Coordinates of C-alpha atoms and ligand atoms in Angstrom, one line a residue:
M1 CA 0.0 0.0 0.0
Y2 CA 3.0 2.5 0.8
G3 CA 6.4 2.7 -1.0
A4 CA 8.5 1.9 2.0
T5 CA 11.4 -0.3 0.8
V6 CA 13.3 -2.3 3.5
E7 CA 16.5 -4.1 2.4
P8 CA 16.1 -7.8 2.8
I9 CA 17.1 -9.1 6.1
E10 CA 20.0 -12.0 5.4
D11 CA 18.7 -14.2 8.4
A12 CA 16.2 -14.7 11.3
Q13 CA 19.2 -14.2 13.6
T14 CA 20.2 -11.0 12.3
D15 CA 16.5 -10.1 12.5
D16 CA 16.3 -10.9 16.0
N17 CA 19.5 -9.0 17.0
R18 CA 18.1 -6.0 15.2
L19 CA 14.7 -6.2 17.0
R20 CA 16.6 -6.5 20.4
E21 CA 18.8 -3.3 19.6
F22 CA 15.6 -1.5 18.6
E23 CA 13.7 -2.2 21.5
A24 CA 16.8 -1.4 23.6
R25 CA 17.0 2.0 22.1
I26 CA 13.3 2.7 22.9
A27 CA 13.9 1.4 26.5
R28 CA 16.6 3.9 26.6
G29 CA 14.3 6.6 25.4
E30 CA 16.0 7.3 22.3
K31 CA 14.0 8.7 19.3
I32 CA 13.8 6.5 16.2
E33 CA 14.5 8.6 13.2
P34 CA 13.4 8.1 9.4
G35 CA 16.7 6.4 8.2
D36 CA 16.9 4.1 11.3
W37 CA 16.0 0.2 11.0
M38 CA 12.4 -0.5 12.4
P39 CA 10.1 -3.4 12.3
D40 CA 7.9 -3.4 9.4
E41 CA 4.8 -3.4 12.0
Y42 CA 6.1 -0.3 13.6
R43 CA 6.4 1.5 10.4
R44 CA 2.9 0.3 9.3
Q45 CA 1.3 1.2 12.6
L46 CA 3.0 4.8 12.6
I47 CA 1.6 5.4 8.8
R48 CA -1.8 4.1 10.2
M49 CA -1.9 6.4 13.1
I50 CA -0.1 9.5 11.8
S51 CA -2.1 9.6 8.3
Q52 CA -5.5 9.1 10.3
H53 CA -4.4 11.8 12.6
A54 CA -3.7 13.9 9.5
H55 CA -7.1 13.2 7.9
S56 CA -8.7 14.1 11.3
E57 CA -7.1 17.5 11.5
I58 CA -8.3 18.3 7.8
V59 CA -11.9 17.0 8.1
G60 CA -11.8 18.7 11.8
M61 CA -11.8 22.0 10.0
L62 CA -15.3 21.5 8.6
P63 CA -17.6 21.7 11.6
E64 CA -15.9 24.9 12.8
G65 CA -15.8 26.3 9.1
T66 CA -19.4 26.4 9.0
F67 CA -19.4 29.2 11.8
I68 CA -16.8 31.4 10.5
T69 CA -19.2 33.5 8.5
R70 CA -21.6 33.3 11.7
A71 CA -19.6 34.4 14.3
P72 CA -21.2 36.9 16.8
T73 CA -18.6 39.5 16.5
L74 CA -15.6 40.3 14.3
R75 CA -13.1 39.3 17.4
R76 CA -14.8 35.9 17.5
K77 CA -14.5 35.6 13.7
L78 CA -10.8 36.5 13.7
I79 CA -10.1 33.8 16.4
L80 CA -12.2 31.1 14.8
L81 CA -10.5 31.7 11.4
A82 CA -7.2 31.4 13.0
K83 CA -8.0 28.3 14.7
V84 CA -9.6 26.6 11.6
Q85 CA -6.4 27.7 9.8
D86 CA -4.2 26.0 12.4
E87 CA -6.0 22.7 12.1
G88 CA -5.1 22.7 8.4
G89 CA -1.5 23.4 9.2
H90 CA -1.5 20.5 11.7
G91 CA -2.7 18.3 8.9
Q92 CA 0.4 19.1 6.9
Y93 CA 2.8 18.7 9.6
L94 CA 1.3 15.2 10.1
Y95 CA 1.0 14.2 6.4
H96 CA 4.8 15.2 6.3
A97 CA 5.5 13.2 9.2
A98 CA 3.8 10.0 7.5
E99 CA 5.7 10.7 4.6
T100 CA 9.2 10.3 6.5
L101 CA 8.1 6.7 6.7
G102 CA 7.6 6.1 3.0
A103 CA 3.8 6.9 2.8
T104 CA 3.0 9.0 -0.2
R105 CA 0.4 11.9 0.0
E106 CA -1.4 10.4 -3.0
D107 CA -1.9 7.2 -1.3
M108 CA -3.1 8.7 2.1
L109 CA -5.4 11.2 0.4
D110 CA -6.8 8.2 -1.8
A111 CA -7.2 6.3 1.2
L112 CA -9.4 9.0 2.8
L113 CA -11.5 9.9 -0.2
S114 CA -12.1 6.4 -1.0
G115 CA -13.4 5.7 2.5
R116 CA -10.6 3.1 3.2
A117 CA -9.0 5.4 5.9
K118 CA -10.6 6.4 9.3
Y119 CA -10.6 9.8 10.6
S120 CA -11.7 10.8 14.2
S121 CA -15.4 9.9 14.9
I122 CA -16.0 13.2 16.7
F123 CA -15.9 15.2 13.4
N124 CA -18.9 13.4 12.1
Y125 CA -21.4 15.3 14.6
P126 CA -22.9 18.5 13.6
A127 CA -22.2 21.9 14.8
L128 CA -25.7 23.4 15.4
S129 CA -24.9 26.8 17.4
W130 CA -22.3 29.2 18.1
A131 CA -22.1 27.4 21.5
D132 CA -20.7 24.4 19.8
M133 CA -17.6 26.4 19.0
G134 CA -17.0 26.7 22.8
A135 CA -17.9 22.9 23.5
I136 CA -15.5 21.8 20.4
G137 CA -12.8 24.3 21.6
W138 CA -13.1 23.2 25.2
L139 CA -14.0 19.5 24.9
V140 CA -12.8 18.2 21.6
D141 CA -9.6 20.2 21.6
G142 CA -9.0 19.5 25.3
A143 CA -9.4 15.9 24.7
A144 CA -7.0 16.2 21.7
I145 CA -4.4 18.1 23.9
L146 CA -4.1 15.1 26.6
N147 CA -3.7 12.8 23.7
Q148 CA -1.3 14.7 21.8
T149 CA 0.9 15.8 24.8
M150 CA 1.3 12.0 25.3
L151 CA 2.2 11.6 21.7
A152 CA 4.9 14.3 22.2
K153 CA 6.8 11.6 24.1
C154 CA 6.2 9.2 21.0
S155 CA 9.2 7.1 20.0
Y156 CA 9.3 8.3 16.5
G157 CA 11.2 11.5 16.4
P158 CA 9.3 13.3 13.4
Y159 CA 5.8 12.4 15.2
A160 CA 7.0 13.6 18.8
R161 CA 8.4 17.0 17.2
A162 CA 5.2 17.5 15.2
M163 CA 3.2 17.2 18.3
K164 CA 5.4 19.8 20.3
R165 CA 4.4 22.4 17.7
I166 CA 0.7 21.3 17.6
C167 CA 0.3 21.1 21.2
A168 CA 1.3 24.7 21.7
E169 CA -1.2 25.9 19.3
E170 CA -4.0 23.6 20.7
N171 CA -3.7 25.1 23.9
F172 CA -4.6 28.4 22.4
H173 CA -7.9 26.4 20.9
K174 CA -9.0 25.2 24.1
R175 CA -8.7 28.7 25.7
Q176 CA -10.9 30.3 23.0
G177 CA -13.3 27.4 23.5
Q178 CA -13.3 28.0 27.4
D179 CA -13.9 31.7 26.6
I180 CA -17.0 31.1 24.7
V181 CA -18.2 28.4 27.3
I182 CA -17.7 30.9 30.2
T183 CA -19.3 33.8 28.4
L184 CA -22.6 32.0 27.4
A185 CA -22.8 30.0 30.7
T186 CA -22.7 33.2 32.8
G187 CA -24.7 35.2 30.1
T188 CA -28.4 35.5 29.5
P189 CA -30.7 32.5 30.5
E190 CA -31.2 31.6 26.7
Q191 CA -27.3 31.8 26.2
K192 CA -26.9 29.3 29.2
V193 CA -29.6 27.0 27.6
M194 CA -27.8 27.1 24.2
M195 CA -24.4 26.4 26.0
Q196 CA -25.9 23.4 28.0
D197 CA -27.5 22.0 24.8
A198 CA -24.1 21.8 23.0
I199 CA -22.4 20.3 26.2
N200 CA -25.3 17.7 26.1
R201 CA -24.5 16.8 22.5
W202 CA -20.5 16.9 22.5
W203 CA -19.8 15.3 25.8
W204 CA -20.3 11.5 24.9
P205 CA -18.8 11.9 21.4
T206 CA -15.7 13.4 22.9
L207 CA -15.4 10.7 25.2
M208 CA -15.4 8.0 22.4
M209 CA -12.5 10.1 20.7
F210 CA -10.2 8.2 23.0
G211 CA -11.1 5.0 21.2
P212 CA -12.5 1.7 22.6
H213 CA -12.0 0.4 25.8
D214 CA -8.2 -0.9 26.3
T215 CA -9.7 -4.4 26.5
D216 CA -11.4 -3.9 22.9
S217 CA -8.2 -1.8 21.4
P218 CA -6.4 -4.5 19.1
N219 CA -3.5 -1.7 18.4
S220 CA -2.7 -0.6 21.8
A221 CA -0.7 -3.5 23.0
V222 CA 2.1 -3.1 20.2
L223 CA 1.8 0.9 20.3
I224 CA 2.8 1.0 24.1
R225 CA 5.4 -1.9 23.8
W226 CA 7.2 0.1 21.1
G227 CA 6.6 3.6 22.9
I228 CA 4.4 5.1 20.4
K229 CA 1.6 5.5 22.9
T230 CA 2.7 6.0 26.4
K231 CA -0.9 5.9 27.9
T232 CA -3.8 3.7 27.2
N233 CA -7.1 4.7 25.6
D234 CA -8.8 4.5 29.2
E235 CA -6.0 6.2 31.0
L236 CA -6.4 9.2 28.9
R237 CA -10.2 9.4 29.1
Q238 CA -10.0 9.3 32.7
M239 CA -7.6 12.0 32.7
F240 CA -10.1 13.9 30.6
I241 CA -13.0 13.2 32.8
N242 CA -11.2 14.3 36.0
Q243 CA -10.1 17.4 34.4
T244 CA -13.2 18.3 32.9
V245 CA -16.1 17.6 35.0
P246 CA -15.1 19.8 37.9
E247 CA -14.6 22.7 35.5
L248 CA -18.0 22.3 33.9
L249 CA -20.0 21.9 37.3
A250 CA -18.1 25.0 38.6
L251 CA -19.9 27.0 35.9
G252 CA -23.2 25.8 36.7
L253 CA -23.3 23.6 33.8
T254 CA -24.5 19.8 34.1
I255 CA -22.9 16.4 32.7
P256 CA -25.5 14.5 30.6
D257 CA -24.5 11.3 32.4
P258 CA -27.3 10.3 35.4
D259 CA -24.5 7.6 36.5
L260 CA -21.7 10.3 37.0
R261 CA -20.4 10.1 40.6
Y262 CA -17.1 10.9 42.3
D263 CA -15.3 8.0 43.8
E264 CA -13.5 9.4 46.9
E265 CA -11.3 6.2 47.1
S266 CA -9.9 6.6 43.8
G267 CA -10.2 10.2 43.1
N268 CA -11.7 9.4 39.8
W269 CA -15.2 10.6 38.4
R270 CA -17.0 7.3 37.4
I271 CA -19.2 7.6 34.4
G272 CA -22.1 5.6 33.2
P273 CA -21.6 3.1 30.1
I274 CA -20.4 4.7 26.8
N275 CA -22.7 3.6 23.7
W276 CA -20.1 1.8 21.6
D277 CA -22.7 0.8 19.3
E278 CA -23.1 4.2 18.4
F279 CA -19.3 4.7 18.3
W280 CA -18.9 1.8 15.7
Q281 CA -21.6 3.0 13.5
V282 CA -20.1 6.3 13.4
V283 CA -16.7 4.9 12.5
K284 CA -18.2 2.7 10.1
G285 CA -19.6 5.6 8.2
N286 CA -23.4 6.0 9.5
G287 CA -22.9 9.0 11.7
P288 CA -24.9 12.1 11.5
C289 CA -22.4 13.9 9.1
N290 CA -20.2 11.3 7.7
Q291 CA -21.5 11.7 4.0
E292 CA -21.4 15.5 4.4
R293 CA -17.8 15.6 5.7
M294 CA -16.7 13.3 2.8
D295 CA -18.5 15.0 0.0
A296 CA -16.9 18.2 1.4
R297 CA -13.4 16.7 1.2
R298 CA -14.0 15.0 -2.3
R299 CA -15.3 18.4 -3.6
A300 CA -12.3 20.2 -2.3
H301 CA -9.8 17.6 -3.7
E302 CA -11.5 17.9 -7.2
D303 CA -11.7 21.8 -7.0
G304 CA -7.9 21.7 -6.3
R305 CA -6.9 19.3 -9.2
W306 CA -6.2 22.2 -11.5
V307 CA -3.7 23.4 -8.9
R308 CA -1.9 20.3 -8.5
E309 CA -1.8 19.7 -12.1
A310 CA -0.5 23.2 -12.9
L311 CA 2.1 22.8 -10.1
A312 CA 3.1 19.4 -11.8
A313 CA 3.5 21.0 -15.3
Y314 CA 5.4 23.8 -14.0
A315 CA 7.9 21.4 -12.0
E316 CA 8.2 19.5 -15.3
K317 CA 9.1 22.4 -17.2
Q318 CA 11.6 23.4 -14.8
S319 CA 13.4 20.0 -14.8
G320 CA 13.3 20.1 -18.7
T321 CA 11.7 16.6 -18.8
Ligands
LIG1 N1 -12.6 7.7 15.6 C1 -12.2 6.8 14.4 N2 -11.8 5.6 14.7 C2 -11.2 5.2 15.8 C3 -11.5 6.2 16.9 C4 -12.1 7.2 16.8 N3 -12.2 8.2 17.7 N4 -10.9 5.5 17.9 C5 -10.4 4.2 17.4 N5 -10.7 4.1 16.0 C6 -10.3 3.1 15.3 C7 -8.8 2.9 15.3 O1 -8.2 3.7 14.3 C8 -8.4 1.4 15.0 O2 -8.7 1.1 13.7 P1 -7.6 0.6 12.6 O3 -7.0 -0.4 13.0 O4 -8.5 0.5 11.3 O5 -7.1 2.2 12.4 C9 -9.8 0.9 15.8 O6 -10.7 1.8 16.1 C10 -9.3 0.1 17.1 O7 -8.9 1.3 17.9 P2 -7.5 1.2 18.8 O8 -7.7 1.8 20.1 O9 -6.9 -0.2 18.6 O10 -6.5 2.1 17.8 P3 -5.5 3.1 18.4 O11 -4.5 2.2 19.3 O12 -4.9 3.6 17.2 O13 -6.1 4.1 19.4 C11 -6.7 6.5 18.8 C12 -7.0 5.2 18.4 C13 -6.6 6.8 20.3 C14 -7.2 7.4 18.0 C15 -5.1 6.6 18.2 O14 -5.1 6.0 17.0 C16 -4.5 8.0 18.3 O15 -4.0 8.2 19.5 N6 -4.1 8.7 17.3 C17 -3.5 9.9 17.2 C18 -4.4 11.0 17.5 C19 -5.7 11.2 16.6 O16 -5.7 10.7 15.6 N7 -6.4 11.9 17.2 C20 -7.7 12.3 16.3 C21 -8.3 13.5 16.8 S1 -7.3 14.9 16.0 C22 -7.9 16.1 16.6 O17 -8.7 16.1 17.5 C23 -7.6 17.5 16.2 C24 -7.7 18.7 17.1 O18 -7.1 19.7 16.6 C25 -9.1 19.1 17.2

């Protein structure tokens, strides 16, 4: 599927030695770089994860993009515009990081546009009011920050370095979301109702962003073993819940979970069951906005075809071929 080439390994013994040295490097906290030897599975997992992360950034521009023309003030419009532009840039960093592993941009985009590749389930939900911009900024980007702060310690150098740059910008994204939520939650009664409605719609899909429970996460074991992930899906989800619940309650907002309770012994907020049927339906393409998001991406790709062709023609002319 990707153009990675790995020189033939002489014999199984060499292979075992190389794997041992590779794992010793990771145990020492060294970063694996593009030209280093790595198991094929390490490369495959990274291309899968990083390319889907990049797809998520690009598709993630769409829900907020619909409110750039409907921002309540010029200041809010400028802030949202900057945030959406940031997400596009994050996608570029991540596609480049995946390219260092031998993936090609054409293959990755073809995988997205054909529906073969995944992107984060969260972006298949509709943004229905301005309050959603606050819920997305605080909840979705807040969840992304926890995940991406973890990935900034990833054993693969280019991914870890891309995360460091992205996390700095994500913190601005979360702050602007919090500013919107606080403004509406402490505003008029109508504004508070609008904000609570948005929290009610984004809370559970945000918890699903972290992926299935650890017991149902087929990729986690190898990702943890080779230092790509340093925390599990459930660990990050719990961190997010413990961080976010007190903050929302302090604003007089409620969490749409009748089973939510604080467990004194563990210091964790315990939640009710996550609707994994809904999650897998969304991941499989049957969410509220999957078709709309893919149509928008395919349309944008077609609209940009002439630019790609012009650049290719110019490059060919320059190279004299
Ligand atoms: N949406 C869509 N698919 C998901 C998913 C989600 N929320 N959670 C898990 N899946 C998929 C996985 O991709 C995997 O399918 P695959 O093998 O075909 O790729 C399957 O469900 C099983 O899940 P696993 O837990 O075994 O998969 P991972 O170990 O890869 O964990 C992950 C899933 C936590 C999303 C992990 O891949 C990850 O951390 N990825 C990098 C970060 C990322 O992609 N974040 C997405 C949001 S980006 C964002 O929020 C931008 C911000 O600016 C707003």
